[in-house]
Amino acid sequence: MIDQDSMNYTRIAEAIAYIKDNFKEQPSLNEVAAAISLSPFHFQRLFSDWAGVSPKKFMQYISIEHAKGLLKDQHLSLLDTAYETGLSGTSRLHDLFINIEGMTPGEFKKGGDALQINYSFSQTPFGQVIVASTGKGVCHIAFEENAEQALTTLKQRFPYALYQQSTDKLQQDALLIFQKDWQQLDKIKLHLHGTAFQLKVWDSLLKIPKGRLASYGEIATAIGNPKASRAVGTAIGSNPVAFLIPCHRVIQASGSVGGYMWGSTRKSAIIGWEASQKATL
């Protein structure tokens, strides 16, 4: 099913990109379907199967006005919802950070010297990802359709590590989130390195409930440094673990989706997908 979702996402991404480029004209279902060379009926069915809601409803989730509403109409601030996760059960996503065994400064300085890194590729509803892990936990997740480029980027982060293409349980546990299996989050282990500021920002991202959004300013306030919005943006841009550390949930205060390391169209798709999944629970 994941493979099919990924194939569908390619077409959905084309539709989302078209809508973003023609947002002011509010294109109809027929116009969007024609733009990606599908019949309106096929497009409607494909989109609904992928997102769980109609194209019209989905677009409401990623529109600027809806984003503004998500920011403005949340009755609780990000600080007040720090322990809310939107998950059923008692697991909390931010607990991932409690038992992180961070890479030592020496390991990082040496570019991963003596580290054994396993990596593999997997299809997700938002395209292919590369996921990498050490013996301590997942150290890297990135969206990238080109496997060679994905591996090159990983090796640039840890140029002296030893690499093996191998799927391990650490990776499998992390990939469960793309199957909407949020109950398994407490099994995920991370092996991250970052400055104290970066780790505070990433931890704050983990506290944004699924299906909600925060502004850069809210994140800055949440970490006790309300004037650090620009630095927060830089830290978010250096997030090494796509989707699992949800930097896609941070948008501009204006409601604009803003940038994303793995493409603004993909960011819009993820925002809408999460909102639609939350709405249908």
CSV table of N, CA, C and O in Angstrom, one decimal, residues 1 11 28 31 40 52 71 87 94 98 122 124 140 147 150 155 164 175 191 196 221 242 248 252 257 278:
chain,number,residue,atom,x,y,z
A,1,MET,N,0.8,-1.2,0.0
A,1,MET,CA,0.0,0.0,0.0
A,1,MET,C,0.9,1.3,0.0
A,1,MET,O,0.6,2.2,-0.6
A,11,ARG,N,1.4,12.1,-8.5
A,11,ARG,CA,0.3,12.8,-9.2
A,11,ARG,C,-0.3,13.9,-8.3
A,11,ARG,O,-0.6,15.0,-8.8
A,28,SER,N,-11.0,25.0,-10.6
A,28,SER,CA,-12.0,24.0,-10.4
A,28,SER,C,-11.4,22.6,-10.4
A,28,SER,O,-10.3,22.4,-10.8
A,31,GLU,N,-10.4,21.7,-13.9
A,31,GLU,CA,-9.1,22.4,-14.3
A,31,GLU,C,-7.9,21.7,-13.8
A,31,GLU,O,-6.9,21.6,-14.5
A,40,PRO,N,-11.6,14.1,-14.5
A,40,PRO,CA,-12.1,14.6,-13.2
A,40,PRO,C,-12.5,13.5,-12.3
A,40,PRO,O,-12.2,13.5,-11.1
A,52,GLY,N,-7.8,10.6,1.9
A,52,GLY,CA,-9.0,10.3,2.8
A,52,GLY,C,-10.1,11.3,2.8
A,52,GLY,O,-11.1,11.1,3.4
A,71,LEU,N,-3.4,28.8,13.1
A,71,LEU,CA,-2.5,29.5,14.0
A,71,LEU,C,-3.3,30.4,15.0
A,71,LEU,O,-3.0,30.4,16.2
A,87,LEU,N,-2.2,12.2,20.1
A,87,LEU,CA,-2.1,10.7,20.0
A,87,LEU,C,-3.1,10.1,20.9
A,87,LEU,O,-3.5,10.6,21.9
A,94,HIS,N,7.3,13.7,22.1
A,94,HIS,CA,8.5,14.4,22.6
A,94,HIS,C,9.3,13.5,23.6
A,94,HIS,O,10.5,13.8,23.9
A,98,ILE,N,13.9,12.1,25.5
A,98,ILE,CA,14.3,11.8,26.8
A,98,ILE,C,15.6,10.9,26.9
A,98,ILE,O,16.5,11.1,27.7
A,122,SER,N,13.1,3.6,1.4
A,122,SER,CA,11.8,3.1,1.5
A,122,SER,C,10.8,4.1,0.9
A,122,SER,O,11.1,5.3,0.8
A,124,THR,N,7.3,6.1,0.9
A,124,THR,CA,6.3,6.7,1.8
A,124,THR,C,5.2,7.3,1.0
A,124,THR,O,5.3,7.5,-0.2
A,140,HIS,N,19.3,9.8,10.6
A,140,HIS,CA,19.1,10.6,9.3
A,140,HIS,C,17.9,10.0,8.6
A,140,HIS,O,17.7,8.8,8.5
A,147,ALA,N,18.4,7.9,-5.5
A,147,ALA,CA,19.1,7.1,-4.5
A,147,ALA,C,20.6,7.5,-4.4
A,147,ALA,O,21.2,7.6,-3.3
A,150,ALA,N,20.9,10.8,-2.6
A,150,ALA,CA,20.5,10.6,-1.2
A,150,ALA,C,21.7,10.1,-0.4
A,150,ALA,O,22.0,10.6,0.7
A,155,LYS,N,26.6,10.9,3.2
A,155,LYS,CA,28.0,10.8,3.4
A,155,LYS,C,28.7,12.1,3.6
A,155,LYS,O,29.7,12.2,4.3
A,164,GLN,N,26.9,0.7,5.2
A,164,GLN,CA,26.4,-0.6,4.7
A,164,GLN,C,24.9,-0.5,4.4
A,164,GLN,O,24.1,0.0,5.2
A,175,LEU,N,10.0,4.0,10.5
A,175,LEU,CA,9.2,4.1,9.3
A,175,LEU,C,7.7,3.8,9.6
A,175,LEU,O,6.9,4.1,8.7
A,191,HIS,N,19.6,8.9,17.3
A,191,HIS,CA,21.1,9.2,17.6
A,191,HIS,C,21.4,10.5,16.8
A,191,HIS,O,21.7,10.5,15.7
A,196,ALA,N,23.1,22.9,21.7
A,196,ALA,CA,22.0,23.0,22.7
A,196,ALA,C,20.8,23.7,22.2
A,196,ALA,O,19.7,23.3,22.4
A,221,THR,N,9.3,31.6,21.2
A,221,THR,CA,8.7,31.9,22.6
A,221,THR,C,8.7,30.6,23.4
A,221,THR,O,9.0,30.7,24.6
A,242,ALA,N,13.7,14.0,8.8
A,242,ALA,CA,12.4,14.4,8.1
A,242,ALA,C,11.2,13.7,8.7
A,242,ALA,O,11.2,12.6,9.1
A,248,HIS,N,7.8,20.3,9.3
A,248,HIS,CA,6.8,20.7,8.4
A,248,HIS,C,5.6,21.4,9.1
A,248,HIS,O,4.8,22.0,8.4
A,252,GLN,N,4.9,30.3,8.4
A,252,GLN,CA,5.0,31.8,8.7
A,252,GLN,C,3.8,32.3,9.4
A,252,GLN,O,2.7,31.8,9.3
A,257,VAL,N,2.8,28.9,3.9
A,257,VAL,CA,3.4,27.6,4.2
A,257,VAL,C,4.9,27.8,4.5
A,257,VAL,O,5.5,27.2,5.3
A,278,LYS,N,-6.3,13.6,10.9
A,278,LYS,CA,-6.8,13.9,12.2
A,278,LYS,C,-8.3,14.2,12.2
A,278,LYS,O,-9.0,13.8,13.1
